[in-house]
Tab-separated table of C-alpha atoms and ligand atoms in Angstrom:
chain	number	residue	atom	x	y	z
A	1	MET	CA	-24.249	30.046	5.908
A	2	ASN	CA	-24.248	28.369	9.257
A	3	THR	CA	-25.437	24.791	9.481
A	4	GLU	CA	-24.875	24.466	13.178
A	5	ASN	CA	-27.511	22.595	15.044
A	6	THR	CA	-30.291	21.850	12.676
A	7	PRO	CA	-33.392	21.191	14.779
A	8	ILE	CA	-34.332	17.807	16.189
A	9	GLN	CA	-38.094	17.347	16.591
A	10	ARG	CA	-40.103	14.601	18.177
A	11	LEU	CA	-42.665	12.940	15.927
A	12	GLY	CA	-45.770	11.760	17.767
A	13	PHE	CA	-45.693	8.699	15.577
A	14	GLN	CA	-48.084	5.838	16.314
A	15	ASN	CA	-45.641	3.010	16.562
A	16	LYS	CA	-43.885	0.895	19.201
A	17	ASN	CA	-40.886	3.210	19.343
A	18	THR	CA	-40.316	6.913	19.968
A	19	PHE	CA	-39.334	8.818	16.830
A	20	PHE	CA	-37.283	11.954	16.359
A	21	ILE	CA	-36.204	13.657	13.177
A	22	LYS	CA	-33.151	15.872	12.596
A	23	ARG	CA	-33.985	18.451	9.962
A	24	GLU	CA	-30.964	18.700	7.706
A	25	ASP	CA	-33.477	19.809	5.088
A	26	LEU	CA	-33.723	23.100	7.018
A	27	ILE	CA	-30.059	24.068	6.580
A	28	PRO	CA	-30.529	27.660	5.465
A	29	PHE	CA	-28.993	27.567	1.991
A	30	SER	CA	-30.439	26.401	-1.348
A	31	PHE	CA	-33.112	24.134	0.151
A	32	GLY	CA	-30.599	22.627	2.553
A	33	GLY	CA	-29.880	18.940	2.855
A	34	ASN	CA	-26.718	16.956	3.405
A	35	LYS	CA	-25.183	18.334	0.211
A	36	ALA	CA	-25.439	21.847	1.657
A	37	ARG	CA	-23.654	20.719	4.835
A	38	LYS	CA	-20.897	19.101	2.795
A	39	ALA	CA	-20.619	22.008	0.330
A	40	GLU	CA	-20.098	24.446	3.180
A	41	LEU	CA	-16.813	22.678	4.022
A	42	PHE	CA	-15.724	22.272	0.403
A	43	PHE	CA	-16.224	25.984	-0.199
A	44	LYS	CA	-14.258	26.902	2.913
A	45	GLU	CA	-11.307	25.340	1.109
A	46	ILE	CA	-12.223	26.897	-2.246
A	47	ASP	CA	-12.516	30.366	-0.672
A	48	ALA	CA	-9.374	30.031	1.429
A	49	ARG	CA	-7.172	28.839	-1.440
A	50	GLN	CA	-8.745	31.079	-4.075
A	51	TYR	CA	-9.700	28.532	-6.690
A	52	ASN	CA	-11.386	30.315	-9.572
A	53	CYS	CA	-13.722	27.658	-10.980
A	54	VAL	CA	-15.328	24.403	-9.875
A	55	VAL	CA	-15.788	21.074	-11.640
A	56	THR	CA	-18.149	18.442	-10.313
A	57	TYR	CA	-20.273	15.507	-11.322
A	58	GLY	CA	-23.925	14.463	-10.950
A	59	SER	CA	-27.209	13.621	-12.654
A	60	SER	CA	-29.984	16.052	-13.581
A	61	SER	CA	-31.713	15.266	-10.263
A	62	SER	CA	-28.570	15.791	-8.175
A	63	ASN	CA	-29.034	17.801	-4.977
A	64	HIS	CA	-25.253	18.066	-4.807
A	65	CYS	CA	-25.053	19.777	-8.212
A	66	ARG	CA	-27.866	22.187	-7.309
A	67	VAL	CA	-26.125	23.297	-4.119
A	68	VAL	CA	-22.656	23.511	-5.674
A	69	SER	CA	-23.894	25.521	-8.649
A	70	ASN	CA	-25.725	27.864	-6.254
A	71	MET	CA	-22.572	28.349	-4.157
A	72	CYS	CA	-20.607	29.060	-7.343
A	73	ALA	CA	-23.186	31.529	-8.664
A	74	GLN	CA	-23.153	33.354	-5.319
A	75	ARG	CA	-19.385	33.841	-5.718
A	76	GLY	CA	-19.377	34.462	-9.460
A	77	LEU	CA	-17.314	31.307	-10.025
A	78	PRO	CA	-17.834	29.277	-13.214
A	79	CYS	CA	-19.293	25.852	-12.366
A	80	TYR	CA	-18.733	22.918	-14.736
A	81	ILE	CA	-20.981	19.916	-14.231
A	82	ILE	CA	-20.343	16.625	-16.000
A	83	SER	CA	-23.605	14.726	-16.136
A	84	PRO	CA	-24.448	11.177	-17.286
A	85	GLU	CA	-26.882	11.106	-20.208
A	86	GLU	CA	-28.534	8.015	-18.687
A	87	ALA	CA	-30.015	10.296	-15.986
A	88	SER	CA	-30.603	13.592	-17.774
A	89	ALA	CA	-34.396	14.109	-17.708
A	90	PRO	CA	-35.266	17.640	-16.536
A	91	THR	CA	-36.052	18.092	-12.827
A	92	PHE	CA	-36.475	21.044	-10.484
A	93	ASN	CA	-32.813	20.600	-9.541
A	94	SER	CA	-31.653	20.772	-13.162
A	95	GLU	CA	-33.882	23.842	-13.699
A	96	MET	CA	-32.084	25.536	-10.831
A	97	MET	CA	-28.644	24.495	-12.095
A	98	ALA	CA	-29.552	26.218	-15.376
A	99	LEU	CA	-30.784	29.284	-13.489
A	100	PHE	CA	-27.423	29.466	-11.673
A	101	GLY	CA	-25.656	29.386	-15.038
A	102	ALA	CA	-23.872	26.070	-14.470
A	103	LYS	CA	-22.140	24.807	-17.608
A	104	ILE	CA	-23.492	21.285	-17.975
A	105	THR	CA	-21.853	18.706	-20.237
A	106	VAL	CA	-23.848	15.525	-20.783
A	107	VAL	CA	-21.899	12.376	-21.740
A	108	PRO	CA	-22.496	8.602	-21.539
A	109	VAL	CA	-21.791	7.390	-18.021
A	110	ASP	CA	-18.691	5.430	-19.097
A	111	LYS	CA	-17.155	8.638	-20.479
A	112	VAL	CA	-17.646	10.657	-17.300
A	113	HIS	CA	-14.256	9.947	-15.755
A	114	ASP	CA	-12.260	10.875	-18.870
A	115	THR	CA	-14.397	13.941	-19.508
A	116	ILE	CA	-13.713	15.249	-16.000
A	117	GLU	CA	-9.976	14.686	-16.487
A	118	SER	CA	-9.953	16.528	-19.809
A	119	PHE	CA	-11.975	19.443	-18.379
A	120	LEU	CA	-9.496	19.834	-15.531
A	121	GLU	CA	-6.561	19.632	-17.933
A	122	ASN	CA	-8.026	22.169	-20.347
A	123	LEU	CA	-8.923	24.629	-17.586
A	124	ARG	CA	-5.378	24.426	-16.199
A	125	ALA	CA	-3.965	24.868	-19.694
A	126	GLU	CA	-6.011	28.094	-19.931
A	127	GLY	CA	-4.356	29.297	-16.734
A	128	LYS	CA	-7.382	28.668	-14.490
A	129	ASN	CA	-7.190	27.065	-11.066
A	130	PRO	CA	-10.092	24.582	-10.969
A	131	TYR	CA	-11.304	22.808	-7.836
A	132	PHE	CA	-12.781	19.348	-8.300
A	133	ILE	CA	-15.593	18.237	-5.981
A	134	PRO	CA	-16.281	14.494	-6.284
A	135	GLY	CA	-19.895	13.496	-7.021
A	136	GLY	CA	-22.165	13.679	-3.972
A	137	GLY	CA	-19.445	15.558	-2.067
A	138	HIS	CA	-17.484	12.334	-1.594
A	139	GLY	CA	-14.143	12.180	0.221
A	140	ASN	CA	-12.833	13.192	3.643
A	141	ILE	CA	-14.353	16.675	3.513
A	142	GLY	CA	-17.829	15.202	3.020
A	143	THR	CA	-17.179	12.693	5.792
A	144	GLN	CA	-15.979	15.482	8.093
A	145	ALA	CA	-19.271	17.324	7.553
A	146	TYR	CA	-21.120	14.363	9.048
A	147	VAL	CA	-18.710	13.927	11.934
A	148	ILE	CA	-19.729	17.496	12.800
A	149	CYS	CA	-23.395	16.560	12.431
A	150	TYR	CA	-22.854	13.538	14.684
A	151	ASN	CA	-21.408	15.809	17.358
A	152	GLU	CA	-24.476	18.048	17.131
A	153	ILE	CA	-26.607	14.962	17.778
A	154	ARG	CA	-24.522	14.096	20.867
A	155	GLU	CA	-24.825	17.633	22.187
A	156	TRP	CA	-28.597	17.515	21.760
A	157	GLU	CA	-28.737	14.191	23.607
A	158	LYS	CA	-26.770	15.654	26.500
A	159	GLU	CA	-28.953	18.742	26.721
A	160	ASN	CA	-32.195	16.796	26.526
A	161	GLY	CA	-31.271	13.683	28.499
A	162	ILE	CA	-32.276	11.407	25.651
A	163	HIS	CA	-30.172	8.683	24.080
A	164	PHE	CA	-30.882	7.622	20.512
A	165	ASP	CA	-30.586	3.851	20.235
A	166	TYR	CA	-30.783	4.009	16.465
A	167	ILE	CA	-30.029	6.535	13.762
A	168	PHE	CA	-31.540	5.828	10.356
A	169	HIS	CA	-30.870	7.714	7.133
A	170	ALA	CA	-30.759	7.410	3.348
A	171	SER	CA	-27.337	6.221	2.191
A	172	GLY	CA	-26.089	6.879	-1.339
A	173	THR	CA	-22.461	7.662	-2.072
A	174	GLY	CA	-21.667	6.862	1.542
A	175	THR	CA	-19.975	9.795	3.272
A	176	THR	CA	-23.033	10.815	5.278
A	177	GLN	CA	-23.012	7.365	6.831
A	178	ALA	CA	-19.204	7.210	7.053
A	179	GLY	CA	-19.170	10.539	8.923
A	180	LEU	CA	-21.818	9.457	11.396
A	181	ILE	CA	-20.012	6.162	12.051
A	182	CYS	CA	-16.642	7.926	12.439
A	183	GLY	CA	-18.307	10.216	14.972
A	184	GLN	CA	-19.559	7.185	16.818
A	185	LEU	CA	-16.161	5.441	16.725
A	186	ILE	CA	-14.328	8.573	17.894
A	187	ASN	CA	-16.711	8.888	20.854
A	188	ARG	CA	-17.091	5.140	21.476
A	189	ASP	CA	-20.882	5.470	21.633
A	190	GLN	CA	-23.241	2.536	21.840
A	191	ARG	CA	-25.988	2.714	19.231
A	192	LYS	CA	-26.807	1.449	15.788
A	193	ILE	CA	-26.495	3.618	12.706
A	194	VAL	CA	-28.445	2.101	9.848
A	195	GLY	CA	-27.946	3.357	6.302
A	196	ILE	CA	-30.868	2.501	4.063
A	197	SER	CA	-29.412	2.166	0.586
A	198	ILE	CA	-31.279	4.129	-2.019
A	199	ALA	CA	-29.487	2.655	-5.052
A	200	ARG	CA	-26.374	0.551	-4.458
A	201	LYS	CA	-26.463	-3.135	-3.681
A	202	ASN	CA	-24.115	-4.986	-1.365
A	203	PRO	CA	-21.317	-5.869	-1.118
A	204	ARG	CA	-20.201	-2.758	-3.048
A	205	GLY	CA	-22.511	-0.262	-1.321
A	206	ARG	CA	-21.327	-1.213	2.127
A	207	GLN	CA	-17.691	-1.450	1.064
A	208	VAL	CA	-17.728	2.154	-0.179
A	209	VAL	CA	-18.864	3.285	3.291
A	210	VAL	CA	-16.190	1.153	4.980
A	211	ASP	CA	-13.497	2.550	2.652
A	212	SER	CA	-14.575	6.109	3.466
A	213	ILE	CA	-14.366	5.339	7.192
A	214	TYR	CA	-10.806	3.988	6.850
A	215	GLU	CA	-9.763	6.963	4.754
A	216	TYR	CA	-11.112	9.447	7.306
A	217	LEU	CA	-9.737	7.689	10.390
A	218	ALA	CA	-6.316	7.490	8.701
A	219	SER	CA	-6.460	11.255	8.075
A	220	ILE	CA	-6.930	11.942	11.795
A	221	ALA	CA	-4.509	9.134	12.760
A	222	LEU	CA	-7.081	7.286	14.844
A	223	ASP	CA	-6.492	3.580	15.112
A	224	VAL	CA	-9.726	1.581	15.207
A	225	SER	CA	-9.848	-2.178	14.690
A	226	ALA	CA	-11.219	-3.582	11.448
A	227	GLU	CA	-13.634	-5.598	13.557
A	228	GLN	CA	-15.067	-2.429	15.123
A	229	ILE	CA	-15.471	-0.739	11.752
A	230	GLU	CA	-17.081	-3.780	10.139
A	231	SER	CA	-19.503	-4.364	13.000
A	232	LYS	CA	-20.650	-0.724	13.097
A	233	THR	CA	-21.352	-0.446	9.373
A	234	ILE	CA	-24.949	-1.470	8.700
A	235	PHE	CA	-25.871	-0.806	5.079
A	236	ASP	CA	-29.269	-2.281	4.256
A	237	ASP	CA	-29.919	-2.761	0.541
A	238	SER	CA	-33.408	-4.330	0.904
A	239	TYR	CA	-35.251	-1.185	-0.121
A	240	VAL	CA	-33.409	-0.240	-3.270
A	241	GLY	CA	-36.335	-1.187	-5.522
A	242	GLU	CA	-35.868	0.346	-8.914
A	243	GLY	CA	-32.802	2.289	-7.836
A	244	TYR	CA	-32.943	6.073	-7.904
A	245	GLY	CA	-36.456	7.458	-8.171
A	246	ASP	CA	-38.623	4.467	-7.280
A	247	ILE	CA	-42.085	5.671	-6.228
A	248	THR	CA	-43.030	2.929	-3.726
A	249	ALA	CA	-42.588	5.249	-0.764
A	250	LYS	CA	-45.716	7.171	-1.787
A	251	GLU	CA	-47.892	6.308	1.213
A	252	VAL	CA	-45.164	7.208	3.680
A	253	ILE	CA	-44.561	10.515	1.910
A	254	ASN	CA	-48.249	11.425	2.012
A	255	ASN	CA	-48.528	10.424	5.654
A	256	ILE	CA	-45.492	12.377	6.901
A	257	LEU	CA	-46.427	15.475	4.926
A	258	THR	CA	-50.039	15.392	6.086
A	259	ASN	CA	-49.385	14.684	9.754
A	260	TYR	CA	-46.171	16.603	10.379
A	261	GLY	CA	-45.856	19.017	7.479
A	262	ILE	CA	-42.484	17.533	6.558
A	263	PRO	CA	-41.726	16.833	2.894
A	264	LEU	CA	-39.935	13.591	2.016
A	265	ASP	CA	-39.021	12.580	-1.543
A	266	SER	CA	-39.275	9.307	-3.410
A	267	THR	CA	-35.557	8.934	-4.247
A	268	TYR	CA	-33.977	9.350	-0.814
A	269	THR	CA	-35.796	10.275	2.356
A	270	GLY	CA	-39.185	8.686	1.618
A	271	LYS	CA	-37.519	5.434	0.701
A	272	ALA	CA	-35.322	5.555	3.793
A	273	PHE	CA	-38.233	6.386	6.108
A	274	LYS	CA	-40.229	3.490	4.711
A	275	GLY	CA	-37.175	1.223	5.001
A	276	MET	CA	-36.711	2.308	8.624
A	277	LEU	CA	-40.288	1.380	9.585
A	278	ASP	CA	-39.957	-1.977	7.885
A	279	TYR	CA	-36.550	-2.639	9.465
A	280	LEU	CA	-37.937	-1.958	12.943
A	281	THR	CA	-40.899	-4.280	12.405
A	282	LYS	CA	-38.821	-7.019	10.804
A	283	ASN	CA	-36.277	-6.971	13.619
A	284	LYS	CA	-38.965	-6.629	16.348
A	285	ILE	CA	-37.389	-3.471	17.716
A	286	GLU	CA	-39.552	-1.853	20.409
A	287	ASN	CA	-39.339	0.806	23.119
A	288	LYS	CA	-36.297	2.475	21.593
A	289	ASN	CA	-35.496	6.073	20.765
A	290	ILE	CA	-35.120	6.330	17.026
A	291	LEU	CA	-33.599	9.279	15.185
A	292	PHE	CA	-34.309	9.723	11.504
A	293	LEU	CA	-31.846	12.020	9.771
A	294	HIS	CA	-33.757	14.030	7.166
A	295	THR	CA	-31.023	14.480	4.564
A	296	GLY	CA	-32.945	17.008	2.449
A	297	GLY	CA	-33.778	16.798	-1.234
A	298	THR	CA	-36.845	19.048	-1.063
A	299	PRO	CA	-36.784	19.887	-4.808
A	300	LEU	CA	-37.188	16.145	-5.447
A	301	PHE	CA	-40.383	16.257	-3.379
A	302	PHE	CA	-41.792	18.620	-6.003
A	303	ASP	CA	-40.686	16.280	-8.792
A	304	PHE	CA	-42.555	13.529	-6.961
A	305	LEU	CA	-45.626	15.719	-6.570
A	306	THR	CA	-45.619	16.732	-10.235
A	307	LYS	CA	-45.249	13.131	-11.349
A	308	GLU	CA	-48.043	12.021	-9.024
A	309	ARG	CA	-50.393	14.618	-10.468
A	310	THR	CA	-49.594	13.918	-14.105
A	311	THR	CA	-49.801	10.119	-13.777
A	312	LYS	CA	-53.182	10.053	-12.020
B	1	LIG	C1	-27.078	12.579	-1.575
B	1	LIG	C2	-28.237	12.351	-0.685
B	1	LIG	C3	-28.267	11.294	0.247
B	1	LIG	C4	-27.158	10.302	0.377
B	1	LIG	O1	-26.018	10.856	0.969
B	1	LIG	P1	-24.606	10.203	0.738
B	1	LIG	O2	-23.675	10.955	1.584
B	1	LIG	O3	-24.320	10.322	-0.730
B	1	LIG	O4	-24.715	8.754	1.113
B	1	LIG	C5	-29.374	11.178	1.061
B	1	LIG	N1	-30.411	12.028	0.955
B	1	LIG	C6	-30.426	13.046	0.088
B	1	LIG	C7	-31.622	13.915	0.032
B	1	LIG	C8	-29.341	13.254	-0.771
B	1	LIG	O5	-29.365	14.261	-1.650
């Protein structure tokens, strides 16, 4: 798998700004998305150090768990997924996890932490060498994946003589945003990176991003002032709605699919795209180059479509 340089396309969008979209959804493995970009780095470590099974965490709709279980199946590695029963309704992602033979254990969300610990302990006691991937591909490896993505964006700007004034994207567990902001801090670029929260409220949501930035910068021994980090971290929680899976982005999803042939979903990218348009209007932002990072989640588009059809 090679994620290098996912395409950036211009959208001929009728609006006061010029819009571009970077197609992380086209990463050529398991329907792509930011979880595929992160997993590629996690599995470099797994392959290099010869771990022989993987433990991770996520809900039945998790793109992360789909990609990780696909990577495991490809290698013949057992994949153990601990999943919260509060979000266990079947989805296209959970269908695929089953197809890949992932061993899914469903527990109440407050038991997840202890269950993961006991799985790791038991596997080690059996003589296995398990690798734990935090939910959503959290941690410095996930952040690193989006520093790489940020550098691809810079390269594209250089080649095309275009500067993006804003980058918008769906922000969840935070390392996509943390990676982009670390990329910006490392390069001292002037622009705004706006994470549209898809579930978490502030102050926690934003703090998780800030913590990930500190953790990553410490790992590369780069000293950046707290003021810089705080001022660069824009985490907008105005569009959270009902949390994961809110359907209010419907019109935007229909519009972008019809006019550009690009699928968005109602949990992440549709919500973020809608939030972006609203943010630009609300803040009277005009005549800027805007990049939307399409973070993937295509199987969730089909969940959206199925739900739309059955609730009509
Ligand atoms: C996980 C996910 C996000 C959020 O990424 P984080 O790094 O967790 O903030 C955004 N979009 C899609 C499609 C995702 O699957």
